[in-house]
Amino acid sequence: MTDTDTDTPRLAEGYEISTDTDRVDAERVHRWLSTDAYWALGRPRERQDRAIDGSLNFGVYATVSGEQVAYARVVTDRATFAWLCDVYVDRSVRGKGIGTALAGAVRDHLRPYGLRRILLVTHDAHGVYRKLGFVPLARPDQWMALEP
């Protein structure tokens, strides 16, 4: 992240963000990701539950009904590194800036840790993350992955 980060986008009225894992609707999150998210299609529920348990979780909820409308999780050591992943906004509320506000809230939540790097992967939301200060890797040729 850089000193040119923009302010956190405002969350649409009628919604709130929480990091309370007990509020996460694990069944809904699993359905969203395993059936509608290109990166997690077919992910087994047990694996998704383990991912939730091992992560810092962010949910967006309708303030009146309490219904969860978006989700993101972060894998981090809270000292040097974080991986932002599984960002999903329910189709019924897309276009209200909820995803941008959620990603901005994640960024701001992580800022006090003084992390050296926050990474994410996206095929189609570069503009959203760019607004929040994310940039392409300067040296992608230095990164490697161990894939099964």
Short mmCIF file of C-alpha atoms in Angstrom, two decimals:
data_model
loop_
_atom_site.label_atom_id
_atom_site.label_comp_id
_atom_site.label_asym_id
_atom_site.label_seq_id
_atom_site.Cartn_x
_atom_site.Cartn_y
_atom_site.Cartn_z
CA MET A 1 0.00 0.00 0.00
CA THR A 2 1.14 3.54 -0.57
CA ASP A 3 0.72 6.96 0.98
CA THR A 4 -1.66 7.79 -1.87
CA ASP A 5 -4.39 5.44 -0.62
CA THR A 6 -7.83 6.91 -0.99
CA ASP A 7 -10.26 7.37 1.85
CA THR A 8 -12.45 4.44 2.73
CA PRO A 9 -15.52 4.39 0.50
CA ARG A 10 -18.75 4.87 2.41
CA LEU A 11 -20.93 1.84 2.93
CA ALA A 12 -24.45 2.23 1.54
CA GLU A 13 -27.01 3.29 4.12
CA GLY A 14 -28.74 0.34 5.72
CA TYR A 15 -25.66 -1.89 5.85
CA GLU A 16 -22.92 -2.53 8.39
CA ILE A 17 -19.56 -4.30 8.35
CA SER A 18 -18.53 -6.70 11.10
CA THR A 19 -15.48 -8.85 11.82
CA ASP A 20 -17.47 -11.04 14.22
CA THR A 21 -16.98 -14.57 12.90
CA ASP A 22 -20.03 -15.72 14.86
CA ARG A 23 -22.18 -13.57 12.55
CA VAL A 24 -20.90 -15.22 9.36
CA ASP A 25 -23.65 -17.22 7.66
CA ALA A 26 -21.34 -20.10 6.72
CA GLU A 27 -24.00 -21.89 4.70
CA ARG A 28 -24.73 -18.78 2.62
CA VAL A 29 -21.02 -18.01 2.13
CA HIS A 30 -20.41 -21.58 1.00
CA ARG A 31 -23.32 -21.43 -1.45
CA TRP A 32 -22.13 -18.12 -2.88
CA LEU A 33 -18.55 -19.25 -3.35
CA SER A 34 -19.07 -22.86 -4.42
CA THR A 35 -21.75 -22.06 -7.00
CA ASP A 36 -21.05 -18.51 -8.23
CA ALA A 37 -17.40 -17.55 -7.62
CA TYR A 38 -15.05 -18.59 -10.44
CA TRP A 39 -12.17 -19.15 -8.00
CA ALA A 40 -14.10 -21.44 -5.63
CA LEU A 41 -16.56 -23.38 -7.80
CA GLY A 42 -17.24 -26.76 -6.23
CA ARG A 43 -15.34 -25.99 -3.02
CA PRO A 44 -16.54 -28.50 -0.42
CA ARG A 45 -18.41 -27.12 2.60
CA GLU A 46 -15.95 -28.69 5.05
CA ARG A 47 -13.05 -26.91 3.33
CA GLN A 48 -14.93 -23.61 3.37
CA ASP A 49 -15.66 -24.02 7.08
CA ARG A 50 -11.94 -24.62 7.76
CA ALA A 51 -11.10 -21.53 5.71
CA ILE A 52 -13.50 -19.43 7.78
CA ASP A 53 -12.12 -20.86 11.04
CA GLY A 54 -8.52 -20.06 10.05
CA SER A 55 -9.14 -16.54 8.76
CA LEU A 56 -9.98 -13.01 9.76
CA ASN A 57 -13.56 -12.70 8.46
CA PHE A 58 -15.50 -9.65 7.30
CA GLY A 59 -19.21 -9.62 6.64
CA VAL A 60 -21.60 -6.98 5.40
CA TYR A 61 -25.06 -7.19 6.91
CA ALA A 62 -28.39 -5.44 6.34
CA THR A 63 -28.91 -3.41 9.50
CA VAL A 64 -32.65 -4.10 9.75
CA SER A 65 -32.81 -7.84 8.97
CA GLY A 66 -29.26 -8.82 9.90
CA GLU A 67 -29.04 -10.76 6.61
CA GLN A 68 -25.50 -11.18 5.31
CA VAL A 69 -25.04 -9.63 1.86
CA ALA A 70 -21.26 -9.79 1.35
CA TYR A 71 -18.17 -11.56 2.63
CA ALA A 72 -14.39 -11.33 2.56
CA ARG A 73 -11.67 -13.10 4.45
CA VAL A 74 -8.02 -12.44 5.14
CA VAL A 75 -5.26 -14.95 5.81
CA THR A 76 -2.58 -13.16 7.80
CA ASP A 77 0.11 -13.45 10.44
CA ARG A 78 -0.86 -9.91 11.57
CA ALA A 79 2.82 -8.95 11.39
CA THR A 80 4.22 -9.06 7.86
CA PHE A 81 1.76 -10.40 5.30
CA ALA A 82 -1.93 -10.73 4.41
CA TRP A 83 -3.87 -12.37 1.61
CA LEU A 84 -7.29 -10.88 0.86
CA CYS A 85 -9.53 -13.54 -0.65
CA ASP A 86 -13.06 -14.83 -1.15
CA VAL A 87 -14.49 -11.34 -1.62
CA TYR A 88 -18.09 -11.82 -2.67
CA VAL A 89 -21.14 -9.54 -2.87
CA ASP A 90 -24.61 -11.05 -3.26
CA ARG A 91 -25.98 -10.41 -6.73
CA SER A 92 -29.07 -8.71 -5.26
CA VAL A 93 -27.03 -5.82 -3.84
CA ARG A 94 -24.30 -5.37 -6.44
CA GLY A 95 -23.86 -1.90 -7.85
CA LYS A 96 -24.28 -0.16 -4.48
CA GLY A 97 -20.55 0.13 -3.74
CA ILE A 98 -20.72 -2.57 -1.08
CA GLY A 99 -17.74 -4.51 -2.46
CA THR A 100 -15.56 -1.40 -2.66
CA ALA A 101 -16.56 -0.35 0.86
CA LEU A 102 -15.86 -3.87 2.14
CA ALA A 103 -12.41 -4.04 0.57
CA GLY A 104 -11.64 -0.56 1.90
CA ALA A 105 -12.69 -1.60 5.39
CA VAL A 106 -10.42 -4.64 5.17
CA ARG A 107 -7.51 -2.45 4.08
CA ASP A 108 -8.14 -0.03 6.93
CA HIS A 109 -8.54 -2.82 9.49
CA LEU A 110 -5.14 -4.23 8.49
CA ARG A 111 -3.31 -0.87 8.41
CA PRO A 112 -2.39 -0.78 12.15
CA TYR A 113 -0.51 -4.07 11.82
CA GLY A 114 2.10 -2.38 9.62
CA LEU A 115 2.08 -5.28 7.14
CA ARG A 116 4.72 -5.23 4.46
CA ARG A 117 2.38 -6.63 1.83
CA ILE A 118 -1.32 -7.31 1.27
CA LEU A 119 -1.97 -9.44 -1.77
CA LEU A 120 -5.03 -10.49 -3.72
CA VAL A 121 -5.84 -12.10 -7.03
CA THR A 122 -8.64 -10.97 -9.32
CA HIS A 123 -9.61 -11.62 -12.91
CA ASP A 124 -12.20 -8.88 -13.22
CA ALA A 125 -12.14 -6.31 -10.40
CA HIS A 126 -8.84 -4.49 -10.92
CA GLY A 127 -10.59 -1.11 -11.01
CA VAL A 128 -12.23 -1.67 -7.64
CA TYR A 129 -8.96 -2.53 -5.93
CA ARG A 130 -6.97 0.14 -7.78
CA LYS A 131 -9.25 2.79 -6.21
CA LEU A 132 -8.12 1.52 -2.81
CA GLY A 133 -4.39 1.72 -3.55
CA PHE A 134 -3.69 -1.81 -4.81
CA VAL A 135 -1.26 -2.02 -7.73
CA PRO A 136 0.02 -4.86 -9.91
CA LEU A 137 3.07 -6.69 -8.58
CA ALA A 138 6.22 -4.77 -9.44
CA ARG A 139 8.18 -7.97 -10.03
CA PRO A 140 5.76 -10.82 -10.74
CA ASP A 141 8.69 -12.83 -12.12
CA GLN A 142 9.98 -13.17 -8.54
CA TRP A 143 6.81 -14.86 -7.27
CA MET A 144 6.29 -18.59 -7.40
CA ALA A 145 3.49 -20.94 -6.41
CA LEU A 146 3.33 -24.55 -5.31
CA GLU A 147 0.29 -26.01 -7.00
CA PRO A 148 -1.00 -29.57 -6.71
#
